[in-house]
Amino acid sequence: MLLEPPIPVLLPHGLFDEDGRCHRQGELRPLTGREEWALAQAGERPGPRAVSALLAACLGRLGDYPRVDAELAACLTRGDRHHLALHLRARMYGDRVTLVARCPAPGCEAMADVDVRLSALSPERAAEAPEVLAVALPQGRAEVREPTGEDDAVLADAQGTRAQRSALLWSRLVVVEGQALTPAAWLSLPARSRHAVALALVEGSSAPDLGLLARCPKCAAWLELELDPFALLARELRGGAARLETEVHVLAFHYHWSEADILALPRARRWRYLELLRNELEGRPLVDGWS
């Protein structure tokens, strides 16, 4: 049986090892039914650890790392994780996606369709991104790095107000004169210094730009949208969960395969077996060239 080949992906940022080498080139395997089902059940916004488990299952290789586990996937930057999600979504459903947004203007509230090409959101970057970004502050030299999946996981578990959680995140991302910061130390920096660090991260980030602008078709007001690639993929898979259950039932009934064996197949393989089964039941010849 022909296998769907992995697709090469070039991460915008990449994973830096202890020797300072950057690993950007990876191979992305198609989702199996098992991953489709897990993501469909992950809720409106899959948590960071669920995303790491998904990426560990889909990334066959990353640079000199022959295998990517959940711990390694959590070390990828948030932008790299979003980049991979956009590739997965484009492979499963196509490069184009239509989002629906409601106009926020008082008295309007018209619905607007926003067409997006995923490849335009995260084009491949030929140049390597730096591991950290340097910022000159009155307090000394600061270095800021891009947030990772592990940072997001820590933040998801943290208690406190939004301001406290924000301070926790920045304290993980920033060092000043080689010294790590506590959340209190981050908040004690002058507002101008904190702004300079945040600006440096925004301007130097390798992450996809997921902020979208569109015009309301009724009143021409600007609509602002923020695309969450994993939430988008989970929502679409959740809409197809009933079909996946039917596919498992049909293949198990006719071939006597276990649910685990069927869910281990990627979508293209499942659909090919269903096509062969339909052709046989309808008395059609098998497609030439398939072996």
C-alpha atoms as a printed R data frame, in Angstrom:
    type eleno elety resid chain resno       x      y       z
1   ATOM     1    CA   MET     A     1   0.000  0.000   0.000
2   ATOM     2    CA   LEU     A     2   1.345  3.416  -0.929
3   ATOM     3    CA   LEU     A     3   2.141  5.644   2.020
4   ATOM     4    CA   GLU     A     4   1.534  9.372   2.214
5   ATOM     5    CA   PRO     A     5   5.043 10.844   2.420
6   ATOM     6    CA   PRO     A     6   6.026 13.290   5.157
7   ATOM     7    CA   ILE     A     7   6.280 16.917   4.129
8   ATOM     8    CA   PRO     A     8   9.465 18.903   4.795
9   ATOM     9    CA   VAL     A     9   9.014 21.970   6.983
10  ATOM    10    CA   LEU     A    10  11.451 24.754   7.773
11  ATOM    11    CA   LEU     A    11  10.740 26.236  11.193
12  ATOM    12    CA   PRO     A    12  10.857 30.037  11.446
13  ATOM    13    CA   HIS     A    13  12.925 29.950  14.642
14  ATOM    14    CA   GLY     A    14  14.153 26.422  15.224
15  ATOM    15    CA   LEU     A    15  15.418 24.556  18.261
16  ATOM    16    CA   PHE     A    16  18.828 25.512  19.658
17  ATOM    17    CA   ASP     A    17  20.812 22.770  21.357
18  ATOM    18    CA   GLU     A    18  23.392 23.140  24.143
19  ATOM    19    CA   ASP     A    19  26.155 23.781  21.604
20  ATOM    20    CA   GLY     A    20  24.236 26.676  20.065
21  ATOM    21    CA   ARG     A    21  23.354 24.807  16.869
22  ATOM    22    CA   CYS     A    22  19.948 25.576  15.416
23  ATOM    23    CA   HIS     A    23  17.750 22.732  14.171
24  ATOM    24    CA   ARG     A    24  15.110 24.048  11.772
25  ATOM    25    CA   GLN     A    25  14.502 21.422   9.091
26  ATOM    26    CA   GLY     A    26  11.865 18.884  10.032
27  ATOM    27    CA   GLU     A    27   9.498 16.316   8.602
28  ATOM    28    CA   LEU     A    28   5.794 16.531   9.346
29  ATOM    29    CA   ARG     A    29   3.808 13.300   9.150
30  ATOM    30    CA   PRO     A    30   0.069 13.250   8.453
31  ATOM    31    CA   LEU     A    31  -2.247 12.934  11.432
32  ATOM    32    CA   THR     A    32  -3.521  9.461  12.195
33  ATOM    33    CA   GLY     A    33  -7.065  8.854  13.323
34  ATOM    34    CA   ARG     A    34  -5.768  8.661  16.889
35  ATOM    35    CA   GLU     A    35  -4.413 12.218  16.769
36  ATOM    36    CA   GLU     A    36  -7.491 13.470  14.946
37  ATOM    37    CA   TRP     A    37  -9.706 12.053  17.670
38  ATOM    38    CA   ALA     A    38  -7.560 13.351  20.534
39  ATOM    39    CA   LEU     A    39  -7.484 16.884  19.129
40  ATOM    40    CA   ALA     A    40 -11.221 16.808  18.427
41  ATOM    41    CA   GLN     A    41 -11.822 16.001  22.104
42  ATOM    42    CA   ALA     A    42  -9.380 18.628  23.417
43  ATOM    43    CA   GLY     A    43 -11.971 21.396  23.775
44  ATOM    44    CA   GLU     A    44 -12.269 24.816  22.189
45  ATOM    45    CA   ARG     A    45  -8.610 25.675  22.778
46  ATOM    46    CA   PRO     A    46  -6.277 22.684  23.192
47  ATOM    47    CA   GLY     A    47  -3.908 23.152  26.115
48  ATOM    48    CA   PRO     A    48  -0.139 23.464  25.678
49  ATOM    49    CA   ARG     A    49   0.535 19.896  26.811
50  ATOM    50    CA   ALA     A    50  -2.057 18.489  24.411
51  ATOM    51    CA   VAL     A    51  -0.384 20.465  21.618
52  ATOM    52    CA   SER     A    52   3.046 19.102  22.602
53  ATOM    53    CA   ALA     A    53   1.709 15.535  22.501
54  ATOM    54    CA   LEU     A    54   0.193 16.165  19.072
55  ATOM    55    CA   LEU     A    55   3.413 17.622  17.664
56  ATOM    56    CA   ALA     A    56   5.437 14.739  19.115
57  ATOM    57    CA   ALA     A    57   3.225 12.334  17.182
58  ATOM    58    CA   CYS     A    58   3.484 14.300  13.927
59  ATOM    59    CA   LEU     A    59   7.113 15.436  13.858
60  ATOM    60    CA   GLY     A    60   9.171 12.563  12.510
61  ATOM    61    CA   ARG     A    61  12.477 14.376  12.623
62  ATOM    62    CA   LEU     A    62  13.906 17.764  13.507
63  ATOM    63    CA   GLY     A    63  17.409 18.589  12.366
64  ATOM    64    CA   ASP     A    64  19.787 16.133  14.033
65  ATOM    65    CA   TYR     A    65  17.071 14.912  16.385
66  ATOM    66    CA   PRO     A    66  15.763 11.641  14.863
67  ATOM    67    CA   ARG     A    67  12.758 11.599  17.169
68  ATOM    68    CA   VAL     A    68  10.713 14.356  18.752
69  ATOM    69    CA   ASP     A    69   8.966 13.550  22.026
70  ATOM    70    CA   ALA     A    70   6.528 15.723  23.966
71  ATOM    71    CA   GLU     A    71   9.310 17.218  26.091
72  ATOM    72    CA   LEU     A    72  11.249 18.304  23.017
73  ATOM    73    CA   ALA     A    73   8.090 19.603  21.329
74  ATOM    74    CA   ALA     A    74   7.429 21.746  24.412
75  ATOM    75    CA   CYS     A    75  10.826 23.415  23.853
76  ATOM    76    CA   LEU     A    76   9.725 24.741  20.463
77  ATOM    77    CA   THR     A    77   8.763 28.386  20.368
78  ATOM    78    CA   ARG     A    78   5.127 29.332  20.293
79  ATOM    79    CA   GLY     A    79   5.645 30.661  16.774
80  ATOM    80    CA   ASP     A    80   7.185 27.399  15.531
81  ATOM    81    CA   ARG     A    81   4.283 25.451  17.024
82  ATOM    82    CA   HIS     A    82   1.793 27.708  15.260
83  ATOM    83    CA   HIS     A    83   3.759 27.345  12.017
84  ATOM    84    CA   LEU     A    84   3.467 23.549  12.251
85  ATOM    85    CA   ALA     A    85  -0.255 23.774  13.005
86  ATOM    86    CA   LEU     A    86  -0.816 25.894   9.895
87  ATOM    87    CA   HIS     A    87   1.011 23.265   7.820
88  ATOM    88    CA   LEU     A    88  -1.101 20.471   9.315
89  ATOM    89    CA   ARG     A    89  -4.332 22.340   8.659
90  ATOM    90    CA   ALA     A    90  -3.347 23.183   5.074
91  ATOM    91    CA   ARG     A    91  -2.452 19.567   4.403
92  ATOM    92    CA   MET     A    92  -5.769 18.259   5.715
93  ATOM    93    CA   TYR     A    93  -8.207 20.899   4.477
94  ATOM    94    CA   GLY     A    94  -6.349 23.089   1.992
95  ATOM    95    CA   ASP     A    95  -4.501 26.374   2.179
96  ATOM    96    CA   ARG     A    96  -7.599 28.552   2.185
97  ATOM    97    CA   VAL     A    97  -9.825 29.112   5.216
98  ATOM    98    CA   THR     A    98 -12.886 31.329   5.585
99  ATOM    99    CA   LEU     A    99 -13.470 32.891   8.991
100 ATOM   100    CA   VAL     A   100 -16.719 34.503  10.081
101 ATOM   101    CA   ALA     A   101 -16.654 37.594  12.290
102 ATOM   102    CA   ARG     A   102 -19.343 39.858  13.715
103 ATOM   103    CA   CYS     A   103 -18.923 43.611  13.301
104 ATOM   104    CA   PRO     A   104 -18.255 45.254  16.707
105 ATOM   105    CA   ALA     A   105 -19.727 48.626  15.675
106 ATOM   106    CA   PRO     A   106 -22.780 49.609  17.763
107 ATOM   107    CA   GLY     A   107 -25.984 49.162  15.810
108 ATOM   108    CA   CYS     A   108 -24.357 47.133  13.043
109 ATOM   109    CA   GLU     A   109 -23.296 43.637  14.188
110 ATOM   110    CA   ALA     A   110 -23.260 42.403  10.588
111 ATOM   111    CA   MET     A   111 -21.533 39.115   9.842
112 ATOM   112    CA   ALA     A   112 -18.472 39.236   7.613
113 ATOM   113    CA   ASP     A   113 -16.555 36.483   5.830
114 ATOM   114    CA   VAL     A   114 -12.774 36.786   5.983
115 ATOM   115    CA   ASP     A   115 -10.812 34.681   3.480
116 ATOM   116    CA   VAL     A   116  -7.301 33.738   4.552
117 ATOM   117    CA   ARG     A   117  -4.497 31.843   2.867
118 ATOM   118    CA   LEU     A   118  -2.525 30.069   5.547
119 ATOM   119    CA   SER     A   119   0.696 30.079   3.540
120 ATOM   120    CA   ALA     A   120   0.603 33.879   3.549
121 ATOM   121    CA   LEU     A   121   0.462 33.978   7.351
122 ATOM   122    CA   SER     A   122   3.679 32.047   7.858
123 ATOM   123    CA   PRO     A   123   5.995 32.123   4.840
124 ATOM   124    CA   GLU     A   124   9.285 30.275   5.119
125 ATOM   125    CA   ARG     A   125  12.182 32.365   6.405
126 ATOM   126    CA   ALA     A   126  15.508 31.629   4.760
127 ATOM   127    CA   ALA     A   127  17.506 33.544   7.354
128 ATOM   128    CA   GLU     A   128  18.055 32.024  10.777
129 ATOM   129    CA   ALA     A   129  16.499 33.788  13.749
130 ATOM   130    CA   PRO     A   130  18.713 34.590  16.750
131 ATOM   131    CA   GLU     A   131  18.320 32.425  19.840
132 ATOM   132    CA   VAL     A   132  17.806 35.538  21.982
133 ATOM   133    CA   LEU     A   133  17.272 39.222  21.260
134 ATOM   134    CA   ALA     A   134  19.526 41.808  22.899
135 ATOM   135    CA   VAL     A   135  18.128 45.030  24.363
136 ATOM   136    CA   ALA     A   136  20.146 47.897  25.830
137 ATOM   137    CA   LEU     A   137  18.491 49.150  29.020
138 ATOM   138    CA   PRO     A   138  19.591 51.725  31.615
139 ATOM   139    CA   GLN     A   139  19.840 48.740  33.969
140 ATOM   140    CA   GLY     A   140  22.303 47.007  31.606
141 ATOM   141    CA   ARG     A   141  22.177 44.513  28.766
142 ATOM   142    CA   ALA     A   142  18.955 42.522  28.649
143 ATOM   143    CA   GLU     A   143  18.224 39.400  26.624
144 ATOM   144    CA   VAL     A   144  14.732 38.229  25.753
145 ATOM   145    CA   ARG     A   145  13.734 34.974  24.107
146 ATOM   146    CA   GLU     A   146  10.545 33.904  22.404
147 ATOM   147    CA   PRO     A   147   8.019 32.016  24.562
148 ATOM   148    CA   THR     A   148   7.901 28.237  24.198
149 ATOM   149    CA   GLY     A   149   5.317 25.550  24.720
150 ATOM   150    CA   GLU     A   150   6.767 24.907  28.172
151 ATOM   151    CA   ASP     A   151   6.287 28.582  29.071
152 ATOM   152    CA   ASP     A   152   2.665 28.324  27.962
153 ATOM   153    CA   ALA     A   153   2.211 25.158  30.042
154 ATOM   154    CA   VAL     A   154   3.575 26.858  33.163
155 ATOM   155    CA   LEU     A   155   1.335 29.843  32.508
156 ATOM   156    CA   ALA     A   156  -1.706 27.588  32.067
157 ATOM   157    CA   ASP     A   157  -1.105 26.109  35.532
158 ATOM   158    CA   ALA     A   158  -0.388 29.438  37.238
159 ATOM   159    CA   GLN     A   159  -2.806 31.104  39.610
160 ATOM   160    CA   GLY     A   160  -3.340 34.802  40.128
161 ATOM   161    CA   THR     A   161  -4.511 37.831  38.202
162 ATOM   162    CA   ARG     A   162  -3.775 38.502  34.567
163 ATOM   163    CA   ALA     A   163  -1.073 41.004  35.592
164 ATOM   164    CA   GLN     A   164   0.570 38.442  37.877
165 ATOM   165    CA   ARG     A   165   0.529 35.788  35.190
166 ATOM   166    CA   SER     A   166   1.983 38.248  32.681
167 ATOM   167    CA   ALA     A   167   4.791 39.106  35.101
168 ATOM   168    CA   LEU     A   168   5.496 35.394  35.561
169 ATOM   169    CA   LEU     A   169   5.834 34.919  31.818
170 ATOM   170    CA   TRP     A   170   8.149 37.896  31.322
171 ATOM   171    CA   SER     A   171  10.316 36.771  34.227
172 ATOM   172    CA   ARG     A   172  10.868 33.493  32.374
173 ATOM   173    CA   LEU     A   173  11.742 35.215  29.100
174 ATOM   174    CA   VAL     A   174  14.067 37.994  30.211
175 ATOM   175    CA   VAL     A   175  17.502 38.133  31.847
176 ATOM   176    CA   VAL     A   176  19.296 41.372  32.723
177 ATOM   177    CA   GLU     A   177  23.093 41.374  32.928
178 ATOM   178    CA   GLY     A   178  22.977 37.594  32.955
179 ATOM   179    CA   GLN     A   179  20.643 37.456  35.955
180 ATOM   180    CA   ALA     A   180  17.258 35.753  35.778
181 ATOM   181    CA   LEU     A   181  14.329 37.815  37.013
182 ATOM   182    CA   THR     A   182  11.564 37.045  39.439
183 ATOM   183    CA   PRO     A   183   8.041 38.290  38.637
184 ATOM   184    CA   ALA     A   184   8.524 41.002  41.272
185 ATOM   185    CA   ALA     A   185  11.857 42.023  39.729
186 ATOM   186    CA   TRP     A   186  10.220 42.316  36.307
187 ATOM   187    CA   LEU     A   187   7.491 44.551  37.721
188 ATOM   188    CA   SER     A   188  10.106 46.655  39.500
189 ATOM   189    CA   LEU     A   189  11.735 47.617  36.213
190 ATOM   190    CA   PRO     A   190  10.725 51.077  34.955
191 ATOM   191    CA   ALA     A   191   7.823 51.062  32.525
192 ATOM   192    CA   ARG     A   192  10.114 52.408  29.799
193 ATOM   193    CA   SER     A   193  12.469 49.445  30.195
194 ATOM   194    CA   ARG     A   194   9.640 46.920  30.136
195 ATOM   195    CA   HIS     A   195   8.245 48.604  27.033
196 ATOM   196    CA   ALA     A   196  11.640 48.419  25.301
197 ATOM   197    CA   VAL     A   197  11.899 44.685  26.006
198 ATOM   198    CA   ALA     A   198   8.367 44.023  24.762
199 ATOM   199    CA   LEU     A   199   8.978 46.088  21.623
200 ATOM   200    CA   ALA     A   200  12.197 44.205  20.869
201 ATOM   201    CA   LEU     A   201  10.359 40.895  21.120
202 ATOM   202    CA   VAL     A   202   7.530 42.062  18.853
203 ATOM   203    CA   GLU     A   203   9.888 43.446  16.212
204 ATOM   204    CA   GLY     A   204  12.328 40.537  16.330
205 ATOM   205    CA   SER     A   205   9.865 37.686  16.662
206 ATOM   206    CA   SER     A   206   9.922 34.925  14.051
207 ATOM   207    CA   ALA     A   207   6.346 33.884  14.883
208 ATOM   208    CA   PRO     A   208   3.584 33.976  12.253
209 ATOM   209    CA   ASP     A   209   1.486 37.131  12.243
210 ATOM   210    CA   LEU     A   210  -1.922 35.772  13.196
211 ATOM   211    CA   GLY     A   211  -3.637 39.129  13.599
212 ATOM   212    CA   LEU     A   212  -6.113 39.796  10.781
213 ATOM   213    CA   LEU     A   213  -7.898 42.954   9.636
214 ATOM   214    CA   ALA     A   214 -11.003 43.121   7.443
215 ATOM   215    CA   ARG     A   215 -13.732 45.576   6.548
216 ATOM   216    CA   CYS     A   216 -17.359 45.130   7.571
217 ATOM   217    CA   PRO     A   217 -19.387 44.701   4.344
218 ATOM   218    CA   LYS     A   218 -22.243 46.777   5.791
219 ATOM   219    CA   CYS     A   219 -20.671 49.753   7.594
220 ATOM   220    CA   ALA     A   220 -17.014 49.475   6.483
221 ATOM   221    CA   ALA     A   221 -15.766 49.407  10.082
222 ATOM   222    CA   TRP     A   222 -12.516 47.587  10.717
223 ATOM   223    CA   LEU     A   223 -12.770 44.060  12.099
224 ATOM   224    CA   GLU     A   224  -9.875 42.648  14.103
225 ATOM   225    CA   LEU     A   225  -9.402 38.897  14.390
226 ATOM   226    CA   GLU     A   226  -6.763 36.741  16.056
227 ATOM   227    CA   LEU     A   227  -6.339 33.285  14.531
228 ATOM   228    CA   ASP     A   228  -5.494 30.381  16.842
229 ATOM   229    CA   PRO     A   229  -4.227 27.623  14.505
230 ATOM   230    CA   PHE     A   230  -4.699 24.760  16.978
231 ATOM   231    CA   ALA     A   231  -8.179 25.925  17.967
232 ATOM   232    CA   LEU     A   232  -9.098 26.157  14.277
233 ATOM   233    CA   LEU     A   233  -7.818 22.640  13.591
234 ATOM   234    CA   ALA     A   234  -9.548 21.231  16.680
235 ATOM   235    CA   ARG     A   235 -12.852 22.845  15.712
236 ATOM   236    CA   GLU     A   236 -12.735 21.395  12.199
237 ATOM   237    CA   LEU     A   237 -11.780 17.940  13.461
238 ATOM   238    CA   ARG     A   238 -14.544 18.106  16.062
239 ATOM   239    CA   GLY     A   239 -17.005 18.786  13.240
240 ATOM   240    CA   GLY     A   240 -15.814 15.610  11.489
241 ATOM   241    CA   ALA     A   241 -15.743 13.396  14.593
242 ATOM   242    CA   ALA     A   242 -18.987 11.659  13.627
243 ATOM   243    CA   ARG     A   243 -17.536 10.765  10.226
244 ATOM   244    CA   LEU     A   244 -14.408  9.347  11.868
245 ATOM   245    CA   GLU     A   245 -16.574  7.128  14.074
246 ATOM   246    CA   THR     A   246 -18.442  5.929  10.970
247 ATOM   247    CA   GLU     A   247 -15.165  5.186   9.179
248 ATOM   248    CA   VAL     A   248 -13.984  3.101  12.126
249 ATOM   249    CA   HIS     A   249 -17.294  1.234  12.243
250 ATOM   250    CA   VAL     A   250 -17.331  0.424   8.523
251 ATOM   251    CA   LEU     A   251 -13.714 -0.735   8.370
252 ATOM   252    CA   ALA     A   252 -14.033 -2.757  11.583
253 ATOM   253    CA   PHE     A   253 -17.253 -4.389  10.362
254 ATOM   254    CA   HIS     A   254 -15.924 -5.409   6.942
255 ATOM   255    CA   TYR     A   255 -12.250 -6.078   7.632
256 ATOM   256    CA   HIS     A   256 -12.522 -7.153  11.296
257 ATOM   257    CA   TRP     A   257  -9.743 -4.772  12.284
258 ATOM   258    CA   SER     A   258  -9.499 -3.416  15.806
259 ATOM   259    CA   GLU     A   259 -10.337  0.197  16.577
260 ATOM   260    CA   ALA     A   260  -6.694  0.821  17.545
261 ATOM   261    CA   ASP     A   261  -5.434 -0.500  14.195
262 ATOM   262    CA   ILE     A   262  -7.871  1.667  12.241
263 ATOM   263    CA   LEU     A   263  -7.111  4.809  14.242
264 ATOM   264    CA   ALA     A   264  -3.401  4.219  13.610
265 ATOM   265    CA   LEU     A   265  -4.022  4.872   9.903
266 ATOM   266    CA   PRO     A   266  -3.715  8.389   8.461
267 ATOM   267    CA   ARG     A   267  -6.777  9.811   6.796
268 ATOM   268    CA   ALA     A   268  -5.593  9.126   3.229
269 ATOM   269    CA   ARG     A   269  -5.113  5.431   4.022
270 ATOM   270    CA   ARG     A   270  -8.522  5.128   5.689
271 ATOM   271    CA   TRP     A   271 -10.252  6.821   2.796
272 ATOM   272    CA   ARG     A   272  -8.432  4.641   0.275
273 ATOM   273    CA   TYR     A   273  -9.589  1.464   2.020
274 ATOM   274    CA   LEU     A   274 -13.133  2.829   2.127
275 ATOM   275    CA   GLU     A   275 -12.916  3.586  -1.591
276 ATOM   276    CA   LEU     A   276 -11.733  0.039  -2.332
277 ATOM   277    CA   LEU     A   277 -14.520 -1.364  -0.194
278 ATOM   278    CA   ARG     A   278 -17.148  0.743  -1.959
279 ATOM   279    CA   ASN     A   279 -15.836 -0.285  -5.384
280 ATOM   280    CA   GLU     A   280 -15.978 -3.936  -4.415
281 ATOM   281    CA   LEU     A   281 -19.514 -3.677  -3.032
282 ATOM   282    CA   GLU     A   282 -20.655 -1.838  -6.161
283 ATOM   283    CA   GLY     A   283 -18.870 -4.265  -8.484
284 ATOM   284    CA   ARG     A   284 -16.474 -1.667  -9.837
285 ATOM   285    CA   PRO     A   285 -12.934 -2.594 -10.902
286 ATOM   286    CA   LEU     A   286 -10.063 -1.596  -8.649
287 ATOM   287    CA   VAL     A   287  -8.072  1.439  -9.742
288 ATOM   288    CA   ASP     A   288  -5.091  0.447 -11.897
289 ATOM   289    CA   GLY     A   289  -1.679  1.202 -10.527
290 ATOM   290    CA   TRP     A   290  -2.571  0.851  -6.835
291 ATOM   291    CA   SER     A   291  -0.524 -1.760  -5.051
